[in-house]
Structure formats: structure tokens, C-alpha cells
XYZ file of C-alpha atoms in Angstrom:
565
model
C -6.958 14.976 -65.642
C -9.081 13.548 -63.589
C -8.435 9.983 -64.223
C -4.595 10.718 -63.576
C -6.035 12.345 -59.633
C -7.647 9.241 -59.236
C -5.002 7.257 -60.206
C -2.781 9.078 -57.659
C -5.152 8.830 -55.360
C -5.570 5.013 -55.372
C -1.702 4.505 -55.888
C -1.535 6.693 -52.497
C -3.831 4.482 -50.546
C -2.313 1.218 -51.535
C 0.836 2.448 -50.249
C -0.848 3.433 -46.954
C -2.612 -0.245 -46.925
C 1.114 -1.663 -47.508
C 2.921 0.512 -44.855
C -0.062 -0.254 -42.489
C -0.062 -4.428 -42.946
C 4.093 -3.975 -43.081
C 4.242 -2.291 -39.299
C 1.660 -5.327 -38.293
C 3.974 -8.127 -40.007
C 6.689 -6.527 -38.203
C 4.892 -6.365 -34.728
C 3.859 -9.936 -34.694
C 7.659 -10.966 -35.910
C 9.109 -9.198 -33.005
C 5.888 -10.973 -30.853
C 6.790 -14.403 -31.886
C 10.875 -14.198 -31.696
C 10.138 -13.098 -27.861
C 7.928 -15.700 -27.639
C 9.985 -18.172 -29.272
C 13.122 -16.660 -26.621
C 10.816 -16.755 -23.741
C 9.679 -20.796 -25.023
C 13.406 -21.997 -25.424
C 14.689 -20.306 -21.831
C 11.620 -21.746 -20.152
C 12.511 -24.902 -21.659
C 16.636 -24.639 -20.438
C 14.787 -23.696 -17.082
C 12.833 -27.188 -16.566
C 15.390 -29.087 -17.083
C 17.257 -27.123 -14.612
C 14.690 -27.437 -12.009
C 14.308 -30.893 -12.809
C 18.155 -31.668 -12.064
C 17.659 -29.832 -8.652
C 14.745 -30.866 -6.945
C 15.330 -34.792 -7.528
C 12.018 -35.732 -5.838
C 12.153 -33.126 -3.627
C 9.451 -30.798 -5.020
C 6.675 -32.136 -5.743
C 6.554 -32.585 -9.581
C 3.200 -31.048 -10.030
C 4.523 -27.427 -9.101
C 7.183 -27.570 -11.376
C 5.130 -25.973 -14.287
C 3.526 -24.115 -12.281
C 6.422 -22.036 -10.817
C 8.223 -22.045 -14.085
C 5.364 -20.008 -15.235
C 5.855 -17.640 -12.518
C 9.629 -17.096 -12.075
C 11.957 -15.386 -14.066
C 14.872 -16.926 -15.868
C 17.506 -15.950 -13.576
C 15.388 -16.896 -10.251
C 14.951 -20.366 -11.649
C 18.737 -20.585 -12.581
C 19.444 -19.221 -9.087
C 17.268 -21.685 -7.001
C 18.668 -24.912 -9.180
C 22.051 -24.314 -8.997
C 21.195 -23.206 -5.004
C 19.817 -26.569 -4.717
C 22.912 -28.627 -6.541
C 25.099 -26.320 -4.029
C 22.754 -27.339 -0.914
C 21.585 -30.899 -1.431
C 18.142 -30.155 -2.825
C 15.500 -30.345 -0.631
C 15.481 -32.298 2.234
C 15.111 -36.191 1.835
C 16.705 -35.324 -2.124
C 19.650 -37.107 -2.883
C 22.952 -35.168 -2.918
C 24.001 -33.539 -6.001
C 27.234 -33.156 -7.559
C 29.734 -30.889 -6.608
C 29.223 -26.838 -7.181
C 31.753 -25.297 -9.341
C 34.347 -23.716 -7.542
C 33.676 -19.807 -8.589
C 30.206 -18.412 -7.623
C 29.127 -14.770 -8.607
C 27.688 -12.804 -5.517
C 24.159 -13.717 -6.375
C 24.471 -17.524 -6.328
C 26.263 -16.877 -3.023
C 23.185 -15.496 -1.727
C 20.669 -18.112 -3.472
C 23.142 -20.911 -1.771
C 22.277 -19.579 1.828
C 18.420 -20.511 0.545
C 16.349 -23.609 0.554
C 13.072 -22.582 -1.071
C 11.778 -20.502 -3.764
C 11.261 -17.067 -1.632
C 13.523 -15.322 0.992
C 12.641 -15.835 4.948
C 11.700 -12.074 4.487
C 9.218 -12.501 1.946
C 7.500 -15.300 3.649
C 6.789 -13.166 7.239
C 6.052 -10.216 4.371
C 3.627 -11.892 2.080
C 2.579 -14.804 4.614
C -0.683 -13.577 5.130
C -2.173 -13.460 1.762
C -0.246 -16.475 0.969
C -2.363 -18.884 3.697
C -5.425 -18.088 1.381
C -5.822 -20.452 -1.512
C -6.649 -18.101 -4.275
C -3.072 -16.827 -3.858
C -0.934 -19.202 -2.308
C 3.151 -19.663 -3.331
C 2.262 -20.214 -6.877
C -0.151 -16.969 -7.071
C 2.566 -15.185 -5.074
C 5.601 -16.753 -7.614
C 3.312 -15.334 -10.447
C 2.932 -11.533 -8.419
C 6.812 -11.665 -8.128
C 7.461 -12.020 -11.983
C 4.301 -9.734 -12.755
C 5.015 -6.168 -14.814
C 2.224 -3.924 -14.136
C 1.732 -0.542 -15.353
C 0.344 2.494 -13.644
C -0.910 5.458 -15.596
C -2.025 8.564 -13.307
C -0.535 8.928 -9.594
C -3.437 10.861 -8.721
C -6.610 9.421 -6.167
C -6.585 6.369 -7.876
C -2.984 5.817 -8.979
C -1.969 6.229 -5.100
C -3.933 3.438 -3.013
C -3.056 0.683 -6.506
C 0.470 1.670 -6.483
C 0.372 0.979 -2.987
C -1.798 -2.036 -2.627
C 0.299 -3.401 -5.575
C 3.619 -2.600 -4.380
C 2.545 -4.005 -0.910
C 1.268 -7.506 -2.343
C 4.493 -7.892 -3.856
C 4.306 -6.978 -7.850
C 7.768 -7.570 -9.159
C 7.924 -4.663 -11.418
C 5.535 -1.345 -11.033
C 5.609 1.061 -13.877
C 4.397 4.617 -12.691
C 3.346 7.556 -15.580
C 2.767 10.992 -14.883
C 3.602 14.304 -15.890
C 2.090 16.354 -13.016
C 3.808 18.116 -9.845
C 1.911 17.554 -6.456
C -0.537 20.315 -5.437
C -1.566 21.022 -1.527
C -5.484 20.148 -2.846
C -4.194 16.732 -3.696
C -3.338 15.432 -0.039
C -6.985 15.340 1.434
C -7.217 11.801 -1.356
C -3.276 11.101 -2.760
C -2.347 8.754 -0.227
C 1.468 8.550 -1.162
C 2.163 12.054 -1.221
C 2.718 14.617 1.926
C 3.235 18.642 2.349
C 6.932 17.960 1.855
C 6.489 17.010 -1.189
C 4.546 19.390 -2.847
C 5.881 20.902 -5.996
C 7.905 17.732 -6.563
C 6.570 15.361 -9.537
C 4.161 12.996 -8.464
C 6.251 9.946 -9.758
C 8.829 11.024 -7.479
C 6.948 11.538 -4.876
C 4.969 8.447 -4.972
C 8.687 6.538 -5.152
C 9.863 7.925 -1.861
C 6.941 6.435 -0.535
C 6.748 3.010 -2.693
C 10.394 2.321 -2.179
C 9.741 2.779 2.171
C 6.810 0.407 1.810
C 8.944 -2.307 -0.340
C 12.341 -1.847 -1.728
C 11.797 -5.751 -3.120
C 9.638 -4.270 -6.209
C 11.698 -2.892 -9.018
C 10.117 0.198 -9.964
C 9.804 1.955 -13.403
C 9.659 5.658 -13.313
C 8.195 7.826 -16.338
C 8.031 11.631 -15.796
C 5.883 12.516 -18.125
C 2.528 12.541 -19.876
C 1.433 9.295 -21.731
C 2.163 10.682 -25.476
C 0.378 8.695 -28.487
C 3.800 8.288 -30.111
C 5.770 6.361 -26.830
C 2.521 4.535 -25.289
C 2.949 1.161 -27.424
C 6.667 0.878 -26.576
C 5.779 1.667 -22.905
C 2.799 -1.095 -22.990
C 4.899 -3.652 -24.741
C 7.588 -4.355 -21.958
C 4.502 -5.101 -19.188
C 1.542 -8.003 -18.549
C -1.390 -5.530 -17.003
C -2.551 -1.619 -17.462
C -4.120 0.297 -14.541
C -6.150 3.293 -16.198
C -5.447 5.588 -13.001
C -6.380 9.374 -15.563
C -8.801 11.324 -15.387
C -9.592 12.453 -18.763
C -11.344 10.708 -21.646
C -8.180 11.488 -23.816
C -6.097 9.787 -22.326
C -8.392 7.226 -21.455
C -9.378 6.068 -25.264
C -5.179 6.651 -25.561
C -4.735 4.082 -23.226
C -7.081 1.448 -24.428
C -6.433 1.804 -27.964
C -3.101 1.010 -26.879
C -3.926 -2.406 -24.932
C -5.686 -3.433 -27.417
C -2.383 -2.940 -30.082
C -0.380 -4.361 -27.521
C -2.438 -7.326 -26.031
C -2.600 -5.877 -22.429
C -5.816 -6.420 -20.470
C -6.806 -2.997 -18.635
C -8.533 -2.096 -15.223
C -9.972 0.919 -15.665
C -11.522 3.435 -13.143
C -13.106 6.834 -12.811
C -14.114 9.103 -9.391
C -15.794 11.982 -9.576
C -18.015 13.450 -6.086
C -19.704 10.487 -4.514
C -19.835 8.487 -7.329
C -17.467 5.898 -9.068
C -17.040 2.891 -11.925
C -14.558 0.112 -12.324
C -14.358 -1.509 -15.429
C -11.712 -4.697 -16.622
C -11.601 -4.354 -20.504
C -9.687 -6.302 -23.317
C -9.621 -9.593 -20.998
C -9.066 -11.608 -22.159
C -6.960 -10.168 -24.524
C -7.001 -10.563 -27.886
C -6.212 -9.086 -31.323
C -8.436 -7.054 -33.480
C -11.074 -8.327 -35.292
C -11.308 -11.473 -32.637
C -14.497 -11.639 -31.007
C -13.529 -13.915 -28.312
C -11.210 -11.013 -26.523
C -13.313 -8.522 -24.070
C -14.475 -5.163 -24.994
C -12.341 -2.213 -25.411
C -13.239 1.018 -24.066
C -14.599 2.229 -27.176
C -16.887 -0.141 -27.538
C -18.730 0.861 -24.190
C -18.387 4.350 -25.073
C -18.518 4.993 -28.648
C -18.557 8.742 -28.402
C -16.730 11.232 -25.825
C -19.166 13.296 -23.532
C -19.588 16.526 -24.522
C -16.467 18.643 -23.725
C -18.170 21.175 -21.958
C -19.975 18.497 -19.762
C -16.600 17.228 -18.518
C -16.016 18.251 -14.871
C -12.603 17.750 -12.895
C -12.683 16.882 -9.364
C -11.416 20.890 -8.972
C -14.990 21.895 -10.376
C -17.313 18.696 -9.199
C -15.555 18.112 -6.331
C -14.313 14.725 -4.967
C -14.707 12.562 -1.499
C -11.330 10.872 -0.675
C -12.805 8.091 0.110
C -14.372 7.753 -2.678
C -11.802 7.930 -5.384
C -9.631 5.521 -2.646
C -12.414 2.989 -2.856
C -11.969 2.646 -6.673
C -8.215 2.783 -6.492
C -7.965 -0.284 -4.382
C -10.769 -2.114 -6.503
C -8.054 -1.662 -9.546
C -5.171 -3.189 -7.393
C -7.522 -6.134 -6.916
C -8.704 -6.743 -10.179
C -4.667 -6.382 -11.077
C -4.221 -9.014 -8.533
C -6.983 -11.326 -9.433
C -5.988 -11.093 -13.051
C -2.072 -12.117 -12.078
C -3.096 -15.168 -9.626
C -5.700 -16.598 -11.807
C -5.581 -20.266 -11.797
C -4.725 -21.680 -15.068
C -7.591 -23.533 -16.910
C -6.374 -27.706 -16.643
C -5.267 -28.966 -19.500
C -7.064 -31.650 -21.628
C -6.034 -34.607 -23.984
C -6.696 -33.448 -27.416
C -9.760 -35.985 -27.867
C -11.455 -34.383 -24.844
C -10.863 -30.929 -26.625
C -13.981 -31.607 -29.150
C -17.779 -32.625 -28.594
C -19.265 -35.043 -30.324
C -19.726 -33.084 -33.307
C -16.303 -32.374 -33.797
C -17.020 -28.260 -32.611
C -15.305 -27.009 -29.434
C -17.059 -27.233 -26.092
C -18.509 -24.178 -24.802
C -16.368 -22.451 -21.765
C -17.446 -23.193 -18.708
C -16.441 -20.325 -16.867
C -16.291 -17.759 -19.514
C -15.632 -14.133 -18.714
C -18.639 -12.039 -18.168
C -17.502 -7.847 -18.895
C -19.454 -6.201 -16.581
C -19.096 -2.627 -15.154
C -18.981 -2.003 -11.102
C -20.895 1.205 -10.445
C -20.142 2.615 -6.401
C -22.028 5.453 -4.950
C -21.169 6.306 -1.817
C -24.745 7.734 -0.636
C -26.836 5.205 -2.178
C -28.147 2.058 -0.770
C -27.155 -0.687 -1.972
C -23.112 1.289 -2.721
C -22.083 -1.260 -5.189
C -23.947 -2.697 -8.445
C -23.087 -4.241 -11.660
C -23.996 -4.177 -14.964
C -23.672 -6.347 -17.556
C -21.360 -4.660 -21.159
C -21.852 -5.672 -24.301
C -19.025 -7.566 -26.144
C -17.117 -6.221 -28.656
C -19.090 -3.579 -31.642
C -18.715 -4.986 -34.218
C -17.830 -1.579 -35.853
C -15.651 -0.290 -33.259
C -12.481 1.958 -34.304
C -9.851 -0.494 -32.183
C -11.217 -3.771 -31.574
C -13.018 -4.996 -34.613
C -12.385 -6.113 -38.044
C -13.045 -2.911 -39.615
C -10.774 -1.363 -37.367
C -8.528 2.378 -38.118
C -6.473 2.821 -35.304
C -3.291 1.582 -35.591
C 0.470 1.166 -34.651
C 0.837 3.383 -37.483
C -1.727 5.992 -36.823
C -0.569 5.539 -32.933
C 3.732 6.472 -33.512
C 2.949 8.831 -36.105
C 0.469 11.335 -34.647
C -2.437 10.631 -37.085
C -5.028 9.565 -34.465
C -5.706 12.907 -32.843
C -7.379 12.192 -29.463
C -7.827 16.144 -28.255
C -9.675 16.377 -31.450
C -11.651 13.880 -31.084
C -12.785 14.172 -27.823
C -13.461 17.863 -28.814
C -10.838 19.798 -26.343
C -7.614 21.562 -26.908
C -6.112 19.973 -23.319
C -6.300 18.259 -21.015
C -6.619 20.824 -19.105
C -9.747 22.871 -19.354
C -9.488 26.441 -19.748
C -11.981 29.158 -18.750
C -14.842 29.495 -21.445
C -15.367 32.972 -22.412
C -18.270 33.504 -25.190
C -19.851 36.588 -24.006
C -18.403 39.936 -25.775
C -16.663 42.859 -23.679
C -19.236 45.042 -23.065
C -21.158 42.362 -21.372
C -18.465 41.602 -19.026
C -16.605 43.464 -16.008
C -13.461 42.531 -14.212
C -13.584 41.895 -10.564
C -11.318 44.683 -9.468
C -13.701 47.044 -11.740
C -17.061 45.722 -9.960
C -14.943 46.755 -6.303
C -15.213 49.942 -7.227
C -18.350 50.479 -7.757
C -21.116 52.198 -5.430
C -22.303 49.605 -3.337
C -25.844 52.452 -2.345
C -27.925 49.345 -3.297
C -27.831 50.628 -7.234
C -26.515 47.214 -7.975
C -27.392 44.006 -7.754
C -25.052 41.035 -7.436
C -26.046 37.040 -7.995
C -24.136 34.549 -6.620
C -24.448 31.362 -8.985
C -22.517 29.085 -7.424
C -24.470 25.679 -5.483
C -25.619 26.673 -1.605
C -22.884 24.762 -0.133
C -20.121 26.630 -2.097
C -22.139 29.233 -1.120
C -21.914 28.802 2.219
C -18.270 28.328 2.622
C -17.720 32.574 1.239
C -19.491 34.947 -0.103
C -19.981 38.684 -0.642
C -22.077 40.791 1.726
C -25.164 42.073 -0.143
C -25.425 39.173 -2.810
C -27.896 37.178 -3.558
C -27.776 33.116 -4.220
C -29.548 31.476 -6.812
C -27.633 28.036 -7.621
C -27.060 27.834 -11.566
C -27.345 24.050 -11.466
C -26.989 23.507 -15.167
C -29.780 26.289 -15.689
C -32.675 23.881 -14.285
C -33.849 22.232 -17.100
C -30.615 22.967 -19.589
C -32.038 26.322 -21.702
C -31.673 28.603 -18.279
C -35.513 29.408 -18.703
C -35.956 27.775 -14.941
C -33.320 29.579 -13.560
C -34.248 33.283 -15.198
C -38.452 32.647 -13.703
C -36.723 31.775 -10.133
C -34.789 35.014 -10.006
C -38.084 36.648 -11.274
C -39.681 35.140 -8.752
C -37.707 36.050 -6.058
C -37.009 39.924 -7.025
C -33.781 40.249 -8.605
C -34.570 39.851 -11.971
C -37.758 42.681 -13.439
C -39.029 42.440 -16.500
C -39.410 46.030 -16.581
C -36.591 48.615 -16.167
C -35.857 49.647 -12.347
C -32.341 51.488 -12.635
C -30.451 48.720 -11.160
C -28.072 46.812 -13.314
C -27.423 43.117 -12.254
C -24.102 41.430 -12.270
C -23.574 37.748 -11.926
C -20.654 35.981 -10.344
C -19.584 31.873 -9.912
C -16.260 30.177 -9.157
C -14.549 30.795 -12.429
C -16.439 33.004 -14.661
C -18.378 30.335 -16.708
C -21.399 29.618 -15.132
C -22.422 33.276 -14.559
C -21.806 33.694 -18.396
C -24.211 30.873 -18.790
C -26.689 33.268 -17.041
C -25.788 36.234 -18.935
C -27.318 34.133 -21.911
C -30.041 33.005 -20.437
C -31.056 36.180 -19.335
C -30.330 37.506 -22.939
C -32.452 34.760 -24.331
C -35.395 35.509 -22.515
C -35.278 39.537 -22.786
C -33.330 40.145 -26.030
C -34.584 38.089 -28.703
C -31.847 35.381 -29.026
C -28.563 35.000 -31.119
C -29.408 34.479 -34.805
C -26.205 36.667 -36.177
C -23.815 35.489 -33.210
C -23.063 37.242 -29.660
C -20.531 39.861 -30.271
C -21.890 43.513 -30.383
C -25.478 42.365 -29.893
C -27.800 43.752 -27.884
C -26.145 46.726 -26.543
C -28.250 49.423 -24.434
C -26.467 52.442 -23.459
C -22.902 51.329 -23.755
C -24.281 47.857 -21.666
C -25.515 44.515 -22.925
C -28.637 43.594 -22.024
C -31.901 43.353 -23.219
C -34.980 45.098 -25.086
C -36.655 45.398 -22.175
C -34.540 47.067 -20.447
C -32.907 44.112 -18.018
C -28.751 45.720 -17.720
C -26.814 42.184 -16.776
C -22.708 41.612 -16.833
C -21.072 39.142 -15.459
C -18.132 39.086 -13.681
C -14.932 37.623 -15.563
C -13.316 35.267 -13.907
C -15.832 34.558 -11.153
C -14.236 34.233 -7.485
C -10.297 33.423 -8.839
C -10.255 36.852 -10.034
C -11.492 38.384 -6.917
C -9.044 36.285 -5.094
C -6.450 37.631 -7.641
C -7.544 41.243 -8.310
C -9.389 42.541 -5.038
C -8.948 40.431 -1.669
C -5.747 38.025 -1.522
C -7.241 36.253 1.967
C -10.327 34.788 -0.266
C -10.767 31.452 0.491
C -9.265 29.401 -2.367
C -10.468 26.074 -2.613
């Protein structure tokens, strides 16, 4: 019996093996058929240009702006320049057929590769020789994809759209909010309530109807990302979640996209170019992947949003445009020149070391700190990392058909974070219960929140002693301050204490510090332990509730004109 289980079992896995190497054949067919289309047009194209510029343009460029113009924009400007004469000083070509479609009527009225519009548009980063018309030919044909329209989504779609990207791709799921304005640069108060990807179109399209823009209005899902990633050249990591950030890198590194990736959070931010350049699997010569700087998601209760943390516009803007200039960089970059093949080897017959090879490296900015900006130097690709390396499990396969779980991994059940609540009934009170009470001075309220939240509201008659992560992580520093300062006793005084913070998680965090240090800890769990007198609290005597909800529930419950922020 058990032979015949194992025998199953093996048959089962060399079916997975198969499906799994079957989807890669497949992958790199359809990679190599584009490739081979994309070869054979470019190679219709040259000759093309070749017929039309007849000495005209200097021969040089002609690679060079094959490279970065589409088919049709190639076909337009030859057959404009049969139509026109070529350049000037070019001989004259033969005569145009006598039916033209509407857009070679337009490319006729032309003489070089852009419109007069485009040159007053994108003259000024054109002057500068790390763009110039070739870097600018290679922004027009560029497909760049934007996931997030949030604080960093908003100044790269805009920077992008501005330097002329011919195709933007825009993600999101999420409707604008009035606390997004102070730091989403592309969306205004008439447009809250609308999706951002709308939103941020009314604005993109204003700023350059020449970009063709891609709008998806909806969350990045495991199961569409690949076929989203396949159809552009560069992914901006605009999120702000580690989900969907190890979602999107797993999925450049499937789909041979180099990344820019960002994060914001208070003061603080990082800027990180992964997968570049790119390469498959298992090749060490392609840059890290964001697993392989992070291994391991933080902690899920560690993860704050800019809602809890808080965020400086500027801030989060600084790291958006840093991400439309790596996108840019990335796009203009000057081919390598090419050498004969004898040139290609050293004398030992082994390829000559690079000599400009990419360097990954992660920008760190903090906006209070002197120097802001510094760098530091990443670690290639782990050798046992999940996406990037030989040994590596996630797949097309595990991608399309759900199998590689990223809330579970990263140890949440959203994106989203919900409330914690950990603390049983009887040690909690909801806000419009704690309004009713006697305020004769029989009661003590804490106010956990930081002094500056502090100091924006707060409750006449409470006391503020900042949480802060409990001081050294186990609460014990926070419980000896409030000691220290009165409102805790260690010996019964008729007063019961109740603790309140933003949203009702920190003061529970209190709660069980104060239970650690009074009642003799949690060996068989929280629920029904500890109760005095209908309360929960400790052995000592200390009576301590918190306040469910924190300061949204008062807002909700008790006093509508609380500040909400």
C-alpha cells in the first residue's frame, strides 16, 4: 500500500515537472516568434529607410533610429521622404503612388523624424547629449508600466508622460480620497471618489495627448500580471505593500522586465532598479530581484501605512520623480559599440571583463538627515532565491494558477490592514460606553498616542504617555513611566484606568503590558483571564480597559466634529 502512495506520488510530481517545463517551452516559443516578427519588420524597415534618405541622413543614425521607431513611423517617414524629395541635397525619388491613406498625407507635410510640435515640446531635454533625437526616438517607442497612482505613481506618470513615453500603462484599483491631495499630484477635490486611473488620465491626457495611454482599473491580480508585463519594456513599482511588491518582481523577472522600485513612508525613502539587466532565471549575470534583497517580509504587524506613520509630500514626490528618471535613464541608454568578433575574446580565448558593468545599489533619502541621499551597495543574485535562481519555485504556472499565495506569505489577509483586536470583552469598553461614565475624577484616562498627535486633539482630563512601540518592545518601559508619573499604582486606589490611541491597537498593546507586569502573564491564552470583579485586570488590584476602537470610534459613536485625520 504504501509503495502504490509513493508511486502516485512520484507519478504526480513528474506530471507537475512536465506541465511546469511545457508552460516555459511555450513562453520562450511565443518570445522568439515575436522576436523573429520584430527581426524581419526591422529588417523590411532598413531597407525602407535606406531607399529614402539617399545620402541625406547620415548613415550612422540609421540603426540607431530603427531601434527606436516603430514599424509604421519608419514606413511613414520613408514613403514621406519618396513623396518629398528626401532630405535636402538627396536626389529626387520616384513618383508617390497616386492613393495615400490620411496618415501618409500627414507624414508627406513632414521632413524629419518628429513633428514641429514635438521639437518646441521635447527641445529642451533634447539639446543635452544623454538624450538627444535618438534617446528621444527611443522614449517615443518606449512601453512603460505604472503600478500604484498613489504619491509615487503621480509625479512618474507625470514626469514620464511629460518627457514623452510613447505608451504609459497605469494600474490601480483604488478611488481617490480627500487625504490623498496634500502628496497625489494628478488628482484634485473634483475628483474625489472617482478611480485614481481615471483621475490621473484627465490630468495625463491635458499634459500630453501625444502618449497613448493604457488604463487598468483594477488591482494587479497574480493570475493577469504576466500578460500585463509582457506587452511593455520597463515596470515602475509605484505600491505600497510588500504583497504586491514581491507580486510585481516575481513577475519581471518571468517576463524579462527590469523594475524601478520605490517606497515612502514619514521622512524617509528608498529607490531601488532591480532585474537590470534583465535576465532569465538561474542567470547570474541579470541584477537582483527583490527577493533576493529581502528574503523575508517584515513582520505583518510592523507594517505601517502612510494613514498610521504618516507621510511628507515631499517626500514620497522626491522618490516618485527618482523612478521617472531611472525609467528614463534605462530607455536612453547608449548602446554598448559593437566589436569584430576577434576583438570579442582575450588572449586566452575567455570574454573580456565589462567595463562598465552595472553596480545594484539601493538609494536611501531622508529628508531630516544630513547628508539626504546615500547609497548602498546590494548583493547580486542568492543563489537560493525563490524567483531568480536556479533552484527557483515561482513560476508562470504557480503565477496564472493561484498557487503562489502572496497574502500568505507575507503573513496578512489584505492589503488592507484591519484593526487588531486580541484582548477579550471584559477588558474592553466602547467609546460611547466610556461617555457615559462619571467623569468625578473616579477614572483615569491615558492617551497613547505620540505628543504631536497629541497635540492636534485630545480629551480634557487625560493624560499622555506616548506608546512608542512600548519603549524597549515588552511595554515594561512604558508601564515604570506611568508608575512614575502617577497614573499607574501598584496598589489598589479605587480608580480604574482606561487607555485610548488612534484606532484601538496600541492602547490594547498597553492593556497587555499592564497585564504582564501585574497579572502573571498569558500561559493558557487571553480570553477570560484575569478577571477581578466583573473587570480585567490584575492580582494586584490595577482595573485597566481599553477603549475599542481608539479615536475613530469616538469620532463615530460620541462627537461627529472630532478631528479626523
Amino acid at each position: 500500500m504504501d509503495m502504490d502512495m509513493d508511486m502516485l506520488t512520484s507519478t504526480d510530481d513528474h506530471i507537475r515537472r512536465l506541465r511546469d517545463q511545457v508552460t516555459a517551452t511555450e513562453s520562450q516559443l511565443r518570445t522568439l516568434r515575436a522576436q523573429l516578427q520584430q527581426a524581419e519588420q526591422a529588417g523590411e524597415s532598413a531597407r525602407q529607410l535606406q531607399e529614402a534618405y539617399q545620402g541625406g541622413f547620415p548613415a550612422e543614425w540609421i540603426e540607431e533610429t530603427l531601434g527606436a521607431l516603430d514599424d509604421e513611423a519608419v514606413a511613414d517617414i520613408a514613403t514621406k521622404l519618396r513623396q518629398d524629395g528626401g532630405f535636402e541635397g538627396a536626389p529626387s525619388p520616384p513618383t508617390p503612388p497616386p492613393t495615400l491613406d490620411a496618415r501618409e498625407a500627414v507624414a508627406k507635410q513632414r521632413r524629419w523624424p518628429l513633428r514641429d510640435e514635438e521639437y518646441k515640446r521635447y527641445g529642451r531635454q533634447m539639446i543635452m547629449p544623454e538624450i538627444g533625437l535618438h534617446g528621444q526616438l527611443r522614449l517615443q517607442n518606449a512601453k512603460v508600466l505604472i503600478v500604484g497612482l498613489g504619491g509615487l505613481g503621480c509625479p512618474a506618470a507625470a514626469y514620464l508622460a511629460g518627457a514623452g513615453v510613447g505608451t504609459l500603462g497605469l494600474v490601480d484599483g483604488d478611488t481617490v480620497e480627500v487625504s490623498n491631495l496634500h502628496r497625489q499630484i494628478l488628482h484634485k477635490k473634483k475628483t474625489v471618489g472617482k478611480l485614481k486611473v481615471d483621475s490621473a488620465l484627465e490630468y495625463l491626457q491635458a499634459l500630453n495627448p501625444n502618449v497613448k495611454y493604457a488604463p487598468y482599473r483594477a488591482h494587479l491580480s497574480p493570475e493577469k500580471a504576466g500578460s500585463i508585463f509582457e506587452r511593455y519594456d520597463i515596470v515602475l513599482d509605484c505600491t505600497d505593500h510588500p504583497t504586491s511588491r514581491y507580486l510585481i518582481s516575481d513577475t519581471c523577472i518571468l517576463t524579462g522586465k527590469p523594475l524601478v522600485s520605490a517606497s515612502a513612508l514619514k521622512t524617509e525613502g528608498q529607490l531601488l532598479v532591480l532585474n537590470n539587466p534583465p535576465r532569465s532565471p538561474g542567470d547570474t549575470t541579470g541584477g537582483p530581484c527583490y527577493r533576493c534583497v529581502f528574503p523575508r517580509p517584515p513582520p505583518a504587524e510592523t507594517i505601517q501605512s502612510c494613514s498610521e506613520g504618516g507621510i511628507l509630500g515631499p517626500v514620497v514626490g522626491v522618490m516618485g520623480v527618482l523612478q521617472a528618471l531611472e525609467a528614463i535613464k534605462l530607455i536612453t541608454a547608449k548602446p554598448e559599440p559593437s566589436m569584430p568578433d576577434w576583438m570579442d575574446m582575450t588572449l586566452d580565448g575567455s570574454p573580456p571583463a565589462s567595463a562598465e558593468e552595472v553596480k545594484p545599489t539601493m538609494l536611501l533619502f531622508s529628508a531630516y538627515s544630513r547628508p539626504q541621499f546615500r547609497s548602498v551597495r546590494l548583493r547580486s543574485r542568492r543563489n537560493d532565491c525563490a524567483a531568480c535562481s536556479l533552484q527557483a519555485t515561482i513560476t508562470h504556472h504557480s503565477l496564472a494558477s493561484g498557487l503562489t499565495d502572496y497574502t500568505a506569505f507575507c503573513g496578512t489577509t489584505t492589503t488592507t490592514t484591519s484593526p487588531l483586536s486580541f484582548l477579550p470583552s471584559s477588558a474592553r469598553i466602547t467609546a460611547r460606553d466610556f461617555a457615559r461614565l462619571p467623569t468625578d475624577g473616579s477614572n483615569i484616562l491615558i492617551d497613547v498616542r505620540d505628543s504631536t498627535q497629541y497635540s492636534i486633539c485630545a480629551l480634557r482630563g487625560s493624560t499622555n504617555i506616548p506608546w512608542n512601540g512600548g519603549g524597549n518592545g515588552s511595554g515594561e518601559a512604558w508601564v515604570q513611566q506611568a508608575i512614575d508619573m502617577g497614573v499607574l499604582s501598584e496598589y489598589e486606589d479605587g480608580r480604574e484606568r482606561f487607555v485610548i490611541c488612534r484606532r484601538g491597537e496600541d492602547s490594547q498593546m498597553v492593556v497587555r503590558a499592564v497585564r504582564e507586569r501585574f497579572g502573571g502573564g498569558y500561559a493558557d491564552g487571553l480570553e477570560g483571564d484575569g478577571e477581578v470583579d466583573g473587570r480585567w485586570g490584575g492580582s494586584m488590584g490595577v482595573r485597566v480597559r481599553d477603549i475599542r476602537g481608539g479615536f475613530g470610534a469616538w469620532r463615530e459613536e460620541v462627537d461627529r466634529t472630532w478631528p479626523k485625520y
